[in-house]
Coordinates of C-alpha atoms in Angstrom, one line a residue:
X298 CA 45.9 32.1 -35.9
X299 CA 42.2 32.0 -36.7
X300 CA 42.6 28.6 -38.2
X301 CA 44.8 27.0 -35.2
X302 CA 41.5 28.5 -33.0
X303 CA 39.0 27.1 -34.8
X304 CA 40.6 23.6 -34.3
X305 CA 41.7 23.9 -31.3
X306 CA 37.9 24.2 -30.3
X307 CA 37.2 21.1 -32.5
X308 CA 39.6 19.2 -30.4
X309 CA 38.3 20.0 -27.4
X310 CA 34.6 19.2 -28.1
X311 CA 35.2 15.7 -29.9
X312 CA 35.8 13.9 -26.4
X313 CA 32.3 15.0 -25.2
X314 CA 30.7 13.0 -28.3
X315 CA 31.5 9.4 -27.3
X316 CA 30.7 6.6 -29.1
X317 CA 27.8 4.7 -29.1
X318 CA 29.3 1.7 -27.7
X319 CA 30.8 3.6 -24.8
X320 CA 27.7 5.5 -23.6
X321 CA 26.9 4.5 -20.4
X322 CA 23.7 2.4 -20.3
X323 CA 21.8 3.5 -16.6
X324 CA 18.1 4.2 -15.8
X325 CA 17.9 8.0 -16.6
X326 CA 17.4 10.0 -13.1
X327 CA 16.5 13.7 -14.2
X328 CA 13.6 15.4 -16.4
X329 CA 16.1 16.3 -18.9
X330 CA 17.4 12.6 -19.8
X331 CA 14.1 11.1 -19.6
X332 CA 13.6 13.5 -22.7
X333 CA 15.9 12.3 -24.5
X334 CA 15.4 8.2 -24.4
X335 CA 13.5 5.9 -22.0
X336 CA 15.7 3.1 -23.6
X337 CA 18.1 1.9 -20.5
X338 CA 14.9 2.0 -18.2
X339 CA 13.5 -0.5 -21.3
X340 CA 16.0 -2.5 -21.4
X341 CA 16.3 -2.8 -17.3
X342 CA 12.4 -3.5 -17.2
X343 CA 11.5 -5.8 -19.5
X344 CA 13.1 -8.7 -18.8
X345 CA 10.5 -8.9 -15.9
X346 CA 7.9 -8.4 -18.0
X347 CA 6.1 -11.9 -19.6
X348 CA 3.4 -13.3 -21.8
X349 CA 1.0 -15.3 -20.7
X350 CA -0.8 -17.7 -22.7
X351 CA -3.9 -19.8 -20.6
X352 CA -6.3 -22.5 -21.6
X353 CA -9.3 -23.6 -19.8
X354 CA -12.0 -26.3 -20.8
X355 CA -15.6 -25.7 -20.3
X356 CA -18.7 -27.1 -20.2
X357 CA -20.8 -24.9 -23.2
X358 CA -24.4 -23.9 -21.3
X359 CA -27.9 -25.3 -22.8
X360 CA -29.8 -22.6 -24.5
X361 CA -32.7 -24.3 -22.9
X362 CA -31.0 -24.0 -19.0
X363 CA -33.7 -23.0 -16.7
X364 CA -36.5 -23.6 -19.4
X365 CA -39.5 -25.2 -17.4
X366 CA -41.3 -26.5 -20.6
X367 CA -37.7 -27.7 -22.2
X368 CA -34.9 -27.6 -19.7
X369 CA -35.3 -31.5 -19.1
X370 CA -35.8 -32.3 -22.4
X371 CA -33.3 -30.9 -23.9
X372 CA -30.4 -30.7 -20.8
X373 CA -27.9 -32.3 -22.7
X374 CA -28.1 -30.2 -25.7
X375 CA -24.8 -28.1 -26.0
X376 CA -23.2 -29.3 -23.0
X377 CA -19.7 -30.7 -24.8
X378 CA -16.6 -29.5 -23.5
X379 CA -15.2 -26.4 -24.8
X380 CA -11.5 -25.4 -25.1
X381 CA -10.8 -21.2 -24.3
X382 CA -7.7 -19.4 -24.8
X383 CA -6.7 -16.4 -23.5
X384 CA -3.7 -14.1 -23.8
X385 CA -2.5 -11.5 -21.5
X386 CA 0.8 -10.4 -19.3
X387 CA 2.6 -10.9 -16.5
X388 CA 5.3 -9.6 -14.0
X389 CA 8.0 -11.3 -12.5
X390 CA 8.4 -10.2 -8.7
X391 CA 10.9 -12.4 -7.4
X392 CA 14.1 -14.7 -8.3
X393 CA 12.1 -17.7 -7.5
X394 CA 9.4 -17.2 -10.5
X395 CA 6.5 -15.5 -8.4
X396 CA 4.1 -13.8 -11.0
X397 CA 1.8 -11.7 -10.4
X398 CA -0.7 -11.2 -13.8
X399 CA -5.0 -11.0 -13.6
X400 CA -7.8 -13.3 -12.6
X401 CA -9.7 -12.9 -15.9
X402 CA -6.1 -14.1 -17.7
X403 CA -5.1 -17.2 -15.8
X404 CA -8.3 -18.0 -13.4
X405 CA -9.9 -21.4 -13.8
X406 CA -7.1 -22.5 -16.5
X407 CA -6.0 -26.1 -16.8
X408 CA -2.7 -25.1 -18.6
X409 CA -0.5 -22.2 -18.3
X410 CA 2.4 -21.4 -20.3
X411 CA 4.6 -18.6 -19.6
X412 CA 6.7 -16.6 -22.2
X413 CA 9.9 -14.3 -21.3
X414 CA 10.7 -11.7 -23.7
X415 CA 14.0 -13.9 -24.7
X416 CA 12.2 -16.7 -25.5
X417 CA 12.3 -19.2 -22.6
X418 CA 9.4 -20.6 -21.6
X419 CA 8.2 -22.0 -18.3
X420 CA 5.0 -24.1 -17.2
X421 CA 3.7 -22.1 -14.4
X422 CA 0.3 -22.7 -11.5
X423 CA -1.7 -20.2 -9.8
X424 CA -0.8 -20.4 -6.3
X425 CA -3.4 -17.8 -5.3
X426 CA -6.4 -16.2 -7.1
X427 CA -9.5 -13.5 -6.5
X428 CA -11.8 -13.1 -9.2
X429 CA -13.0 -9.7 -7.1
X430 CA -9.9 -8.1 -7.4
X431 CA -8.9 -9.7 -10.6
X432 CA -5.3 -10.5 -9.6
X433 CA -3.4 -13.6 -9.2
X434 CA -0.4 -14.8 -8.4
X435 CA 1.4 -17.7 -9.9
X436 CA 4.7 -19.4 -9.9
X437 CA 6.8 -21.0 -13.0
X438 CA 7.7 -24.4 -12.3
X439 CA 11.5 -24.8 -11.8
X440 CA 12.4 -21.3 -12.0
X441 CA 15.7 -19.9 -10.8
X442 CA 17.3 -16.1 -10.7
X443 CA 15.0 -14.8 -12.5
X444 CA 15.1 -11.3 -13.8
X445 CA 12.1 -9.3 -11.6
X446 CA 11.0 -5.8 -11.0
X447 CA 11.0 -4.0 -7.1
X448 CA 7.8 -3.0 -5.7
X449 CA 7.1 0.6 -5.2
X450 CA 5.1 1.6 -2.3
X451 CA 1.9 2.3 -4.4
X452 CA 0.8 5.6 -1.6
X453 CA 4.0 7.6 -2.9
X454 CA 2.6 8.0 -6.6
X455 CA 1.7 11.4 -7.1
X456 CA -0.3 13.1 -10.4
X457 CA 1.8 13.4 -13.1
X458 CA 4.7 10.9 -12.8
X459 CA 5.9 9.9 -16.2
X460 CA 5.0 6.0 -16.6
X461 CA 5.5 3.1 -18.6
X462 CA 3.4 0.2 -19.6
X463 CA 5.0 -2.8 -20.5
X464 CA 2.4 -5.6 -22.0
X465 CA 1.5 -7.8 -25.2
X466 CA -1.2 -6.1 -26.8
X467 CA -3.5 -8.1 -29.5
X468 CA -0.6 -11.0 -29.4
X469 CA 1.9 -8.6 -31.1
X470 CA 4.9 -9.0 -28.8
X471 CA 6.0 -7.0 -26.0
X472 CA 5.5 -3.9 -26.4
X473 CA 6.4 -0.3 -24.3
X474 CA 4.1 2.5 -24.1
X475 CA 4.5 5.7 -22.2
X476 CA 2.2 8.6 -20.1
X477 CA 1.7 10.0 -16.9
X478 CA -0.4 8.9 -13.8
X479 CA -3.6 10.7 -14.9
X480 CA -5.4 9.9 -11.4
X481 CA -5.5 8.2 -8.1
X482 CA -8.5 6.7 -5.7
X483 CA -10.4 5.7 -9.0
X484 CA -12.4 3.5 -7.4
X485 CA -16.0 1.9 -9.4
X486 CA -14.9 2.6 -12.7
X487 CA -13.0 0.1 -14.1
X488 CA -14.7 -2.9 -16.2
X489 CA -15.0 -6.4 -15.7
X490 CA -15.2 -8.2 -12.4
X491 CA -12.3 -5.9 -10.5
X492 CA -14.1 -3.7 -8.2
X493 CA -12.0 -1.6 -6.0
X494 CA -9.2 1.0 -6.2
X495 CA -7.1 1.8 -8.8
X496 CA -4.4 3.9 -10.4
X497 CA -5.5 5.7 -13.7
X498 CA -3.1 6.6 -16.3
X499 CA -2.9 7.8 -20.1
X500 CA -0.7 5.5 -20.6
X501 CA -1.8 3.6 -24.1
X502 CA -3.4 0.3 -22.7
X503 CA -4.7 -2.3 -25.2
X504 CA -6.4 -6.1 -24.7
X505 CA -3.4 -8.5 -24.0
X506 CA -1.6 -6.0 -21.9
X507 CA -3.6 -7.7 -19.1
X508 CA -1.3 -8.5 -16.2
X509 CA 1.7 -6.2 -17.7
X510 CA 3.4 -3.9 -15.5
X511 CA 3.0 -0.2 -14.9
X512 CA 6.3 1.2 -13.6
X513 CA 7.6 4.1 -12.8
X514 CA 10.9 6.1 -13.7
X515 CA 13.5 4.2 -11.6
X516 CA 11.8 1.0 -13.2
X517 CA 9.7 0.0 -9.9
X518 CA 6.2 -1.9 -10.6
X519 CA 3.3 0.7 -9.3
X520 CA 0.6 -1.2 -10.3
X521 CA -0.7 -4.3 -12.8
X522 CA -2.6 -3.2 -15.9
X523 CA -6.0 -4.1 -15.9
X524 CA -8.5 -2.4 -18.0
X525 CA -9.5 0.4 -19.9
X526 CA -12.1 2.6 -20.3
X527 CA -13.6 2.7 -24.1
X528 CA -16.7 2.9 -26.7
X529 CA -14.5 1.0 -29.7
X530 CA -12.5 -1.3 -27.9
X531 CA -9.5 0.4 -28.3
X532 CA -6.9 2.8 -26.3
X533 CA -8.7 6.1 -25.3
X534 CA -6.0 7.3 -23.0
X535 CA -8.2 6.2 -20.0
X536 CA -6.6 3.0 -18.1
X537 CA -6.6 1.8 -14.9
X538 CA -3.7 0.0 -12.5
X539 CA -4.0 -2.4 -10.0
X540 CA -1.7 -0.6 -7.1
X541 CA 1.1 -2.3 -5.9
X542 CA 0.3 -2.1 -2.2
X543 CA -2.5 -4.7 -3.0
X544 CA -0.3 -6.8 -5.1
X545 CA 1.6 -6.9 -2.2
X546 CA -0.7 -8.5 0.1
X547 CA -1.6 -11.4 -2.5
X548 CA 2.4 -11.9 -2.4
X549 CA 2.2 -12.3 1.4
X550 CA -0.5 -14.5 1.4
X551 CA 0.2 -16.7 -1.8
X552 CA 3.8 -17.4 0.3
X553 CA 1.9 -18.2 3.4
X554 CA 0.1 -20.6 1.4
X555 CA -3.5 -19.4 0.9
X556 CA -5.1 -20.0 -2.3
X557 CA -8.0 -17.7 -1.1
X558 CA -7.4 -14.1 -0.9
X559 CA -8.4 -13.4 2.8
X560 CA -9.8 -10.0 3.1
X561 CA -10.4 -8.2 6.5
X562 CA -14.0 -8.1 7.5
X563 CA -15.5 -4.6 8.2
X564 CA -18.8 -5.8 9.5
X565 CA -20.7 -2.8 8.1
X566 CA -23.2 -1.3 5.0
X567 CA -21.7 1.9 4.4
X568 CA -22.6 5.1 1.7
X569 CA -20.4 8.0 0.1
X570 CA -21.0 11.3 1.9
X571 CA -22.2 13.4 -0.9
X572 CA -23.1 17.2 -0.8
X573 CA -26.6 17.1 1.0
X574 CA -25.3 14.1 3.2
X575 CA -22.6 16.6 4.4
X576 CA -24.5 19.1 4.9
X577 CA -27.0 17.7 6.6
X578 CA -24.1 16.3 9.3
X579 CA -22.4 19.4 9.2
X580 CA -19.0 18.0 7.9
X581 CA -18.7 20.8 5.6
X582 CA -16.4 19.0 2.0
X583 CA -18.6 16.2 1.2
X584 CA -15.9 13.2 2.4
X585 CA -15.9 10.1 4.0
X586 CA -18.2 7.0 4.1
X587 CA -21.2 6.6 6.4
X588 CA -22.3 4.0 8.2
X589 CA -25.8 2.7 7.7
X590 CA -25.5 -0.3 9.0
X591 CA -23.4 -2.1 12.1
X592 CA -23.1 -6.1 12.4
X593 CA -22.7 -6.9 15.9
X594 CA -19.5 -8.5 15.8
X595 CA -17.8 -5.8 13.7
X596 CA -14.6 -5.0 14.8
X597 CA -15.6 -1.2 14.2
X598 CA -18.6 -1.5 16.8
X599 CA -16.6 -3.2 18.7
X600 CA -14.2 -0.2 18.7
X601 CA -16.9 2.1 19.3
X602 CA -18.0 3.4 16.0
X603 CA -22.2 3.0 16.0
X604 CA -24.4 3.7 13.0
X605 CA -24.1 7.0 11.4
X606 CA -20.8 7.8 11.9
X607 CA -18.9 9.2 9.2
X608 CA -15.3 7.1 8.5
X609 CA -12.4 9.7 7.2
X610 CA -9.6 7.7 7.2
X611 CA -7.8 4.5 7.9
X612 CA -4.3 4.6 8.8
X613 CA -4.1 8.2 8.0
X614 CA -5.0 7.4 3.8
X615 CA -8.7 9.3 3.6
X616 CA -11.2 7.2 2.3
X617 CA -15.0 8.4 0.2
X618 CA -16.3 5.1 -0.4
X619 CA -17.0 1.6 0.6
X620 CA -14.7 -0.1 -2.4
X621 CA -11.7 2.6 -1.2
X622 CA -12.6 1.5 2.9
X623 CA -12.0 -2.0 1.9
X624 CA -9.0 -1.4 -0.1
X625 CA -7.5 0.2 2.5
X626 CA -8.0 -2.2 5.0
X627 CA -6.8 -4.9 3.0
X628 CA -3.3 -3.2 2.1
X629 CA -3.5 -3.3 6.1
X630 CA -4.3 -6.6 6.1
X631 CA -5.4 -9.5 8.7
X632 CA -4.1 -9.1 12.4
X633 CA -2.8 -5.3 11.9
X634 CA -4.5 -2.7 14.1
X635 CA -5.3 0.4 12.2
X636 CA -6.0 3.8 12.9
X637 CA -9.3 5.1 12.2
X638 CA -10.6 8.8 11.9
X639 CA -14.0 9.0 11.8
X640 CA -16.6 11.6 12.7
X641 CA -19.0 11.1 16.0
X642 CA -22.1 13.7 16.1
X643 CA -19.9 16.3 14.6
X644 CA -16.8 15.6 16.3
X645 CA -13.6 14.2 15.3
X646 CA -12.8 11.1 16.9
X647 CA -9.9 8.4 16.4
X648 CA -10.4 4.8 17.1
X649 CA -7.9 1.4 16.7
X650 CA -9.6 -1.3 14.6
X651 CA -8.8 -4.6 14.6
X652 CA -8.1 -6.4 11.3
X653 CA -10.3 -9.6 11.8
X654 CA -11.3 -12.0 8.9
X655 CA -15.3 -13.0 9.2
X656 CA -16.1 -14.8 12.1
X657 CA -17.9 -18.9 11.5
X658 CA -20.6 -17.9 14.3
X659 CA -22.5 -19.4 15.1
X660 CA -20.6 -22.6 13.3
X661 CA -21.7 -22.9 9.2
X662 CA -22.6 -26.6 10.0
X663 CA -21.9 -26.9 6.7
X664 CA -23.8 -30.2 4.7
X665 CA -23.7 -31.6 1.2
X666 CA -26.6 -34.0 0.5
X667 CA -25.9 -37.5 -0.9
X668 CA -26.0 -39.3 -4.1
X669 CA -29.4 -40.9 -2.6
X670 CA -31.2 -37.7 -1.6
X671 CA -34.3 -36.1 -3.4
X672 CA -31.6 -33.5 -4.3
X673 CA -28.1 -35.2 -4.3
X674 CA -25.6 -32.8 -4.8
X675 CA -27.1 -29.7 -2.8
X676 CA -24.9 -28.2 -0.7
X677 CA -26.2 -26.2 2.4
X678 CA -24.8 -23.8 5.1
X679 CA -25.9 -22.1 8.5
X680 CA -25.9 -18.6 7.9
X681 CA -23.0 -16.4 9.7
X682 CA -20.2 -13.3 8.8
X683 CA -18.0 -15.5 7.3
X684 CA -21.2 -17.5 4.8
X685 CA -22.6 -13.9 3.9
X686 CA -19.1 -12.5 2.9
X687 CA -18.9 -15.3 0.8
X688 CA -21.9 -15.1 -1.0
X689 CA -22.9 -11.4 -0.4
X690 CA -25.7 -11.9 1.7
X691 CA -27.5 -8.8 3.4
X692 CA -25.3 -8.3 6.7
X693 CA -27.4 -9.7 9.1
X694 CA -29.2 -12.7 7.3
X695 CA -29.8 -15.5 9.0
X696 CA -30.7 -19.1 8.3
X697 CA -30.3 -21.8 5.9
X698 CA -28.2 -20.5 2.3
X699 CA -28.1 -22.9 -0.5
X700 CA -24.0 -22.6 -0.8
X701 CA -24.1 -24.6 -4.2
X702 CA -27.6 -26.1 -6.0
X703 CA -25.4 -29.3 -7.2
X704 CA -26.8 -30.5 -10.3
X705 CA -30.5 -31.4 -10.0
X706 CA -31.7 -28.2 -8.2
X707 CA -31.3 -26.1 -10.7
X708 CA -33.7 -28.1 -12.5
X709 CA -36.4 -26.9 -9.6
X710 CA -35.2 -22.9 -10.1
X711 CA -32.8 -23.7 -6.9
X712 CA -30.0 -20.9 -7.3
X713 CA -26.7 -20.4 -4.8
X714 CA -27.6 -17.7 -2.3
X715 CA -31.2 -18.7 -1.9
X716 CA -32.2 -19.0 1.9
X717 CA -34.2 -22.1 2.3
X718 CA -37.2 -21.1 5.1
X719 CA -39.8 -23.5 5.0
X720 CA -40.6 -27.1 2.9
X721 CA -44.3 -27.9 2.5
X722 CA -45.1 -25.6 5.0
X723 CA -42.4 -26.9 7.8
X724 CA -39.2 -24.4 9.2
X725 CA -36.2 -25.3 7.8
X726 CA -34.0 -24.3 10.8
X727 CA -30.7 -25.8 10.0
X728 CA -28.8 -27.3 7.1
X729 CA -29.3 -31.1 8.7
X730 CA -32.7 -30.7 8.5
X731 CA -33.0 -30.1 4.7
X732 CA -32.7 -33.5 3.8
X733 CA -35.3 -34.9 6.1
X734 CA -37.9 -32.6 5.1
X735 CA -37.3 -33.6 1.7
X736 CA -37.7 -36.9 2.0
X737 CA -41.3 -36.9 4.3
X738 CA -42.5 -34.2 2.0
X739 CA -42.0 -36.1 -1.0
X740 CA -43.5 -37.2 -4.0
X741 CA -44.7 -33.6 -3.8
X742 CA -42.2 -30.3 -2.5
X743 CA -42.6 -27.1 -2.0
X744 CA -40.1 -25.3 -0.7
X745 CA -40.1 -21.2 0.4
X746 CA -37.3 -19.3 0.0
X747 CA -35.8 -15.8 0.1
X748 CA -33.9 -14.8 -3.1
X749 CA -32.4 -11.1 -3.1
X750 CA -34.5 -10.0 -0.1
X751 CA -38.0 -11.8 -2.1
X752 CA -40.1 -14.2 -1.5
X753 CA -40.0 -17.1 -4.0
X754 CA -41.9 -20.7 -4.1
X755 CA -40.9 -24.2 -5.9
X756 CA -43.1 -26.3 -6.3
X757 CA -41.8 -29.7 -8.2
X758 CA -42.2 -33.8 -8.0
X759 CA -40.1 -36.7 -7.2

């Protein structure tokens, strides 16, 4: 009797222990199967997921550049073409082969070869790029249904979500690594030329994961991998994300055909409200971002917000400083209206704020002097929002901006972002009249400038 018991209770468990081949394969939903194997979300994910090998030729830089005694002499020492490579990841977002990987992997390169993780490979060309946010979005040539990832509404990520990152470290292959979202509105502390907001996670991120994708549990890109905190190069358990919301934008606009990412213009010099800041306002928690400084046209003055005013929030998503502001209104992005909470001699106040790019006024009257000039090559603007966004100029400069010194003024100690203000002695008033001056000044020029906010003078002969 025991006997028959004992397998009848045999029998009855060996249906619940399926075979291999018939276990369902399906992204696991609860804390108890992600336990056990992240291997169906794997398998779902990284298909999307590519490598990313760029080349770029450049021009090697004279160690005597900007020498006076040598810089002539020796110009054309070290200036042969040089080939870079650089390796990263990528992230498939649509069936049509849109990519979305970092500036510092693909920016400036004159051949781009893309590498799914089954082998297939695809020329691809960046279709939009910002060095500022180190993102870029490109698109393989003659790609159809491709496999891609979802976007996840970046906002919804909470502490503590389990994550995966999905990239090429060192050139090894693709390769899967796991944590948790360690942190959110990091903002100023990743490396490199991204500056901004970002996602943190623990999540082991080494060089070549780049570009790869940081997704969540149902296998939804939450952000773009894009650096890492670190003494010795390697993982500390300290990376950083490019959200998804942002990512989203570049999408938007790299479809709409910019090649320029257009950011909304806020107009304004603003300051995190610290401890004695707050308490000198009487806010109470330090939070927010103060406004120091108002351009006229900005579309917050415009909406009523004056100097000293304390921003909390735009569209309801608080912000405590200036690169979290313009984060958010980006994700807004150009044209939307958003909703402001901001402080006003102690009181709350709520205001609707236009998302405008940087006005051109007064017009940039934008000129590039001839092949004939005293300085062929130099390229000159009118100073206005849209020329000191560009160049980050002080908010409310004004003149003449040297938008690019060509190749002979930096011969002279002529840099981009100098503002031209007088030539032997005479007011430079607008970009036409550089190249007269010039000319009735020479055989020998001096020209005043302003460089940072200080007074500089060039003296030189024709």
């Amino acid at each position: 009797m025991l006997r028959n018991t004992i397998f009848a209770l045999v029998l009855t468990a060996l249906p619940l222990a399926a075979p291999p081949a018939l276990a369902e394969q399906r992204v696991p939903e609860s804390q108890a199967e992600i336990s056990l194997s992240f291997v169906p979300l794997v398998k779902q994910a990284t298909p999307a997921v590519v490598n990313i090998y760029a080349r770029r030729v450049v021009e090697s830089r004279s160690p005597f550049a900007g020498n006076p005694l040598f810089g002539d002499m020796f110009r054309d020492y070290g200036g042969r073409p040089q080939v870079q490579n650089s390796l990263g990841s990528g992230v498939i977002l649509s069936d049509d082969g849109i990519v979305v990987s970092n500036y510092h992997v693909v920016g400036q390169a004159s051949d781009i070869r893309v590498v799914l993780n089954n082998g297939a490979e695809y020329e691809a060309r960046v279709l939009l790029g910002d060095e500022e946010a180190d993102l870029a979005i490109l698109k393989l040539e003659g790609a159809e249904e491709m496999p891609s990832l979802p976007l996840r509404d970046s906002d919804s990520v909470e502490v503590g979500e389990l994550v995966l990152a999905i990239g090429n470290p060192f050139g090894v292959g693709q390769t899967v690594s796991s944590g948790i979202v360690s942190g959110l509105a990091r903002s100023g502390t990743a490396t490199g030329n991204a500056r901004g907001y970002f996602i943190q996670t623990d999540a082991p991120i080494n060089p070549g994961n780049s570009g790869g994708a940081l997704i969540d549990v149902k296998g939804r890109l939450i952000g773009v991998n894009t650096s890492i905190l670190t003494r010795s190069g390697g993982s500390n358990g300290i990376g950083f994300a490019i959200p998804s919301a942002l990512i989203s934008q570049f999408v938007e606009q790299a479809r709409a055909g910019n090649t320029d990412f257009e950011r909304p213009w806020a107009g304004m010099t603003g300051q995190p409200v610290n401890a004695d800041l707050s308490e000198s306002l009487g806010l109470g928690l330090p939070n927010g971002v103060l406004i120091a400084g108002l351009h006229p046209e900005s579309p917050f003055a415009q909406a009523g917000l004056e100097t000293g005013d304390v921003v909390l929030a735009v569209d309801d998503q608080p912000v405590n400083t200036p690169p979290e502001m313009i984060y958010r209104m980006s994700v807004a992005g150009l044209g939307h209206v958003a909703r402001v909470r901001y402080m006003h001699d102690g009181e709350p106040q709520v205001a609707d704020v236009e998302m405008i790019a940087a006005p051109e006024t007064p017009p940039r009257e934008a000129v590039t002097l001839g092949d004939r000039a005293v300085l062929p090559g130099l390229a000159l603007a009118r100073i206005n929002p849209a020329v000191a966004s560009e160049l980050k100029l002080p908010l409310t400069g004004e003149g003449v901006v040297v938008t690019d010194p060509g190749r002979f003024a930096p011969r002279i100690g002529l840099r981009q972002g100098d503002v031209l203000k007088a030539i032997n002695g005479r007011a430079v008033e607008t970009p036409a009249d550089v190249d007269r001056l010039l000319r009735e000044a020479a055989p020998r020029i001096q020209i005043d400038a302003l460089r940072g906010g200080a007074r500089v003078t060039l003296r030189f002969r024709t």
